[in-house]
Coordinates of C-alpha atoms in Angstrom, one line a residue:
Chain A
X1 CA 190.2 -180.6 144.9
X2 CA 187.1 -179.0 143.3
X3 CA 187.9 -176.4 140.7
X4 CA 185.4 -174.1 139.0
X5 CA 186.4 -172.1 136.0
X6 CA 184.4 -169.5 134.1
X7 CA 185.0 -168.0 130.7
X8 CA 185.2 -165.4 129.5
X9 CA 186.6 -163.4 132.4
X10 CA 185.5 -160.2 130.8
X11 CA 182.8 -159.6 128.3
X12 CA 181.9 -156.4 126.6
X13 CA 178.8 -156.5 124.4
X14 CA 176.4 -154.3 122.6
X15 CA 172.9 -153.9 123.8
X16 CA 170.5 -156.2 122.0
X17 CA 173.1 -158.9 121.4
X18 CA 173.1 -162.5 122.7
X19 CA 176.0 -164.1 124.5
X20 CA 176.8 -167.1 126.7
X21 CA 178.9 -167.4 129.8
X22 CA 180.4 -170.9 130.5
X23 CA 181.1 -172.5 133.9
X24 CA 183.2 -175.8 134.0
X25 CA 183.8 -177.7 137.2
X26 CA 186.1 -180.5 138.0
X27 CA 184.2 -183.0 140.1
X28 CA 180.8 -184.5 140.8
X29 CA 178.3 -182.0 142.1
X30 CA 174.6 -182.2 142.8
X31 CA 173.9 -178.5 142.6
X32 CA 175.2 -175.4 140.9
X33 CA 174.3 -171.8 141.5
X34 CA 174.5 -168.6 139.5
X35 CA 175.0 -165.3 141.3
X36 CA 175.1 -161.6 140.3
X37 CA 177.4 -159.1 142.0
X38 CA 177.1 -155.3 141.3
X39 CA 180.3 -153.3 142.0
X40 CA 180.8 -152.9 145.8
X41 CA 177.6 -154.9 146.5
X42 CA 176.7 -158.3 147.8
X43 CA 175.9 -161.4 145.9
X44 CA 172.4 -161.9 144.6
X45 CA 171.2 -165.4 143.9
X46 CA 169.9 -165.9 140.3
X47 CA 169.4 -169.6 139.8
X48 CA 170.0 -172.9 141.4
X49 CA 170.3 -175.9 139.1
X50 CA 170.0 -179.4 140.6
X51 CA 169.8 -182.0 137.9
X52 CA 171.2 -182.9 134.5
X53 CA 169.4 -181.0 131.8
X54 CA 167.9 -178.5 134.2
X55 CA 167.1 -175.2 132.6
X56 CA 165.8 -172.0 134.3
X57 CA 165.0 -168.7 132.9
X58 CA 164.4 -165.3 134.4
X59 CA 163.9 -162.4 132.1
X60 CA 166.8 -162.2 129.7
X61 CA 168.9 -164.8 131.5
X62 CA 168.7 -168.5 131.1
X63 CA 170.8 -171.0 132.9
X64 CA 171.3 -174.7 132.0
X65 CA 173.2 -177.6 133.5
X66 CA 174.9 -180.6 131.9
X67 CA 176.2 -182.7 134.8
X68 CA 177.8 -185.3 132.4
X69 CA 180.0 -182.6 130.8
X70 CA 180.3 -180.8 134.2
X71 CA 179.2 -177.6 132.4
X72 CA 176.7 -174.9 133.1
X73 CA 175.9 -172.0 130.8
X74 CA 174.3 -168.6 131.4
X75 CA 172.8 -167.3 128.3
X76 CA 172.0 -163.6 127.8
X77 CA 169.3 -162.7 125.3
X78 CA 169.1 -159.2 123.9
X79 CA 171.3 -157.7 126.5
X80 CA 170.5 -154.4 128.2
X81 CA 172.6 -152.0 130.1
X82 CA 171.1 -153.1 133.5
X83 CA 172.6 -156.5 133.1
X84 CA 176.1 -155.0 133.5
X85 CA 177.6 -156.8 136.6
X86 CA 179.9 -159.7 137.5
X87 CA 178.4 -163.1 137.3
X88 CA 179.6 -166.0 139.4
X89 CA 178.8 -169.7 139.2
X90 CA 179.3 -171.7 142.4
X91 CA 179.4 -175.4 142.9
X92 CA 179.2 -177.6 146.0
X93 CA 180.4 -181.1 146.0
X94 CA 177.9 -183.8 146.7
X95 CA 177.4 -184.1 150.4
X96 CA 179.0 -180.8 151.4
X97 CA 177.8 -177.3 151.6
X98 CA 181.1 -175.6 151.0
X99 CA 180.5 -173.5 147.9
X100 CA 183.4 -173.1 145.5
X101 CA 183.0 -170.0 143.4
X102 CA 184.2 -169.6 139.8
X103 CA 186.5 -166.7 138.8
X104 CA 183.6 -164.5 137.8
X105 CA 182.7 -163.0 134.4
X106 CA 182.6 -159.2 134.4
X107 CA 179.9 -158.2 131.9
X108 CA 179.7 -154.8 130.5
X109 CA 176.7 -154.0 128.2
X110 CA 177.3 -151.0 126.0
X111 CA 174.5 -148.8 124.9
Chain B
X1 CA 162.1 -159.2 152.3
X2 CA 164.3 -160.5 155.1
X3 CA 168.0 -159.9 154.7
X4 CA 171.3 -160.7 156.3
X5 CA 172.8 -157.6 158.0
X6 CA 176.5 -157.0 158.5
X7 CA 178.3 -154.4 160.6
X8 CA 180.4 -152.5 160.2
X9 CA 180.4 -151.9 156.5
X10 CA 184.0 -150.8 156.6
X11 CA 186.7 -151.6 159.2
X12 CA 190.2 -150.2 159.2
X13 CA 192.7 -151.8 161.6
X14 CA 196.4 -152.0 162.3
X15 CA 198.3 -155.2 161.6
X16 CA 198.4 -157.4 164.6
X17 CA 195.1 -156.1 166.0
X18 CA 192.0 -158.2 166.7
X19 CA 188.9 -157.5 164.7
X20 CA 185.3 -158.8 165.1
X21 CA 183.0 -158.8 162.2
X22 CA 179.3 -159.0 163.0
X23 CA 176.4 -160.5 161.2
X24 CA 172.7 -160.9 161.9
X25 CA 171.4 -163.8 159.8
X26 CA 167.8 -164.1 158.7
X27 CA 165.9 -165.0 161.7
X28 CA 164.6 -168.5 160.9
X29 CA 167.8 -169.6 159.3
X30 CA 169.9 -172.3 160.9
X31 CA 173.1 -172.5 158.8
X32 CA 175.6 -169.7 158.7
X33 CA 178.7 -169.0 156.6
X34 CA 181.5 -166.7 156.1
X35 CA 183.1 -166.0 152.7
X36 CA 185.7 -163.4 151.7
X37 CA 186.6 -161.7 148.5
X38 CA 189.9 -160.1 147.9
X39 CA 189.5 -157.1 145.6
X40 CA 188.9 -158.2 142.1
X41 CA 189.2 -161.8 142.9
X42 CA 186.9 -164.7 143.4
X43 CA 184.8 -165.4 146.4
X44 CA 186.4 -167.8 148.8
X45 CA 184.7 -170.0 151.4
X46 CA 185.9 -169.7 155.0
X47 CA 183.6 -171.6 157.3
X48 CA 180.1 -173.0 157.7
X49 CA 178.4 -173.2 161.1
X50 CA 175.4 -175.2 162.4
X51 CA 174.1 -176.1 165.8
X52 CA 176.8 -174.1 167.5
X53 CA 179.7 -175.7 165.9
X54 CA 181.8 -175.5 162.8
X55 CA 180.5 -177.9 160.0
X56 CA 183.3 -177.2 157.5
X57 CA 186.2 -174.9 157.1
X58 CA 188.7 -174.1 154.5
X59 CA 192.5 -174.0 154.7
X60 CA 192.2 -170.2 155.0
X61 CA 190.4 -170.6 158.3
X62 CA 193.4 -171.2 160.5
X63 CA 193.9 -170.7 164.2
X64 CA 193.7 -166.9 163.8
X65 CA 190.1 -167.2 162.9
X66 CA 187.1 -168.1 165.0
X67 CA 183.4 -167.9 164.8
X68 CA 180.7 -167.6 167.4
X69 CA 177.0 -167.3 167.8
X70 CA 176.9 -165.6 171.2
X71 CA 173.3 -164.8 171.7
X72 CA 171.1 -166.6 169.2
X73 CA 170.9 -163.8 166.8
X74 CA 174.4 -162.6 166.0
X75 CA 177.0 -164.5 164.2
X76 CA 180.6 -163.2 164.5
X77 CA 183.9 -163.8 162.8
X78 CA 187.0 -162.9 164.9
X79 CA 190.5 -162.5 163.5
X80 CA 192.9 -162.5 166.4
X81 CA 195.9 -160.9 164.9
X82 CA 195.3 -159.4 161.6
X83 CA 197.7 -159.6 158.7
X84 CA 198.0 -157.4 155.6
X85 CA 196.7 -160.3 153.5
X86 CA 193.5 -160.4 155.5
X87 CA 192.4 -157.3 153.8
X88 CA 189.2 -158.3 151.9
X89 CA 185.5 -158.0 151.7
X90 CA 184.0 -160.4 154.2
X91 CA 180.5 -161.7 153.4
X92 CA 178.2 -163.4 155.9
X93 CA 175.5 -165.7 154.5
X94 CA 172.8 -167.9 155.9
X95 CA 170.4 -170.5 154.7
X96 CA 167.2 -172.1 156.1
X97 CA 168.4 -175.6 155.6
X98 CA 171.0 -177.6 153.8
X99 CA 168.8 -179.6 151.5
X100 CA 169.4 -179.8 147.8
X101 CA 167.3 -176.7 147.0
X102 CA 168.7 -174.4 149.6
X103 CA 169.8 -170.9 148.7
X104 CA 172.3 -168.8 150.4
X105 CA 171.4 -165.3 151.3
X106 CA 174.4 -163.0 151.5
X107 CA 174.9 -159.8 153.5
X108 CA 176.2 -156.6 152.0
X109 CA 179.7 -157.3 153.4
X110 CA 182.3 -155.7 155.6
X111 CA 185.3 -154.2 153.9
X112 CA 188.3 -154.9 156.1
X113 CA 191.5 -152.9 155.5
X114 CA 194.6 -154.0 157.4
X115 CA 197.3 -151.3 157.5

């Protein structure tokens, strides 16, 4: 069974600081996604990572994928309050389109 | 920008009643999904649907659940006899294809409360 774990579950950080969220998954996958969810809202797609070593950046967020370690990271640079949200990674096993979501990381950026 | 639309945004029902949650996927999308999220917990896959049939389903998607695309635009999730534990936010999603670069677009969700 494919399992996806994120850490930390909760993250409170000061504006201007850097931090990394980790996503580990248990079996072979050919794609990994990062989503953002604001309270009471839907899921917004941030990144899709398809291959080992893939790196994508959008604004203050950068995501990377290491398929050998079965690890993805979401790095936050110089955090701002607007980044406060819950971030999920999601993985689909090769040959299937059933996404398995991680537990989520609730990020709070303090002014 | 095109979006996935879900109705109603909130649904309150009595235990044992049937509910139908409705979704209008993005118009040129061919693949459809239902997920749910129990308050404060992770998002769980329920079912995927393509070409008028279920592609995959999870163990949550038992005989009480069914999906349908009745008219070429709507995509519905029916729960025949709701249970308290069915209370959750239900998200519909769609994608244009199922290639490696596909992205799921999620609707804003229906909050189902079973009393």
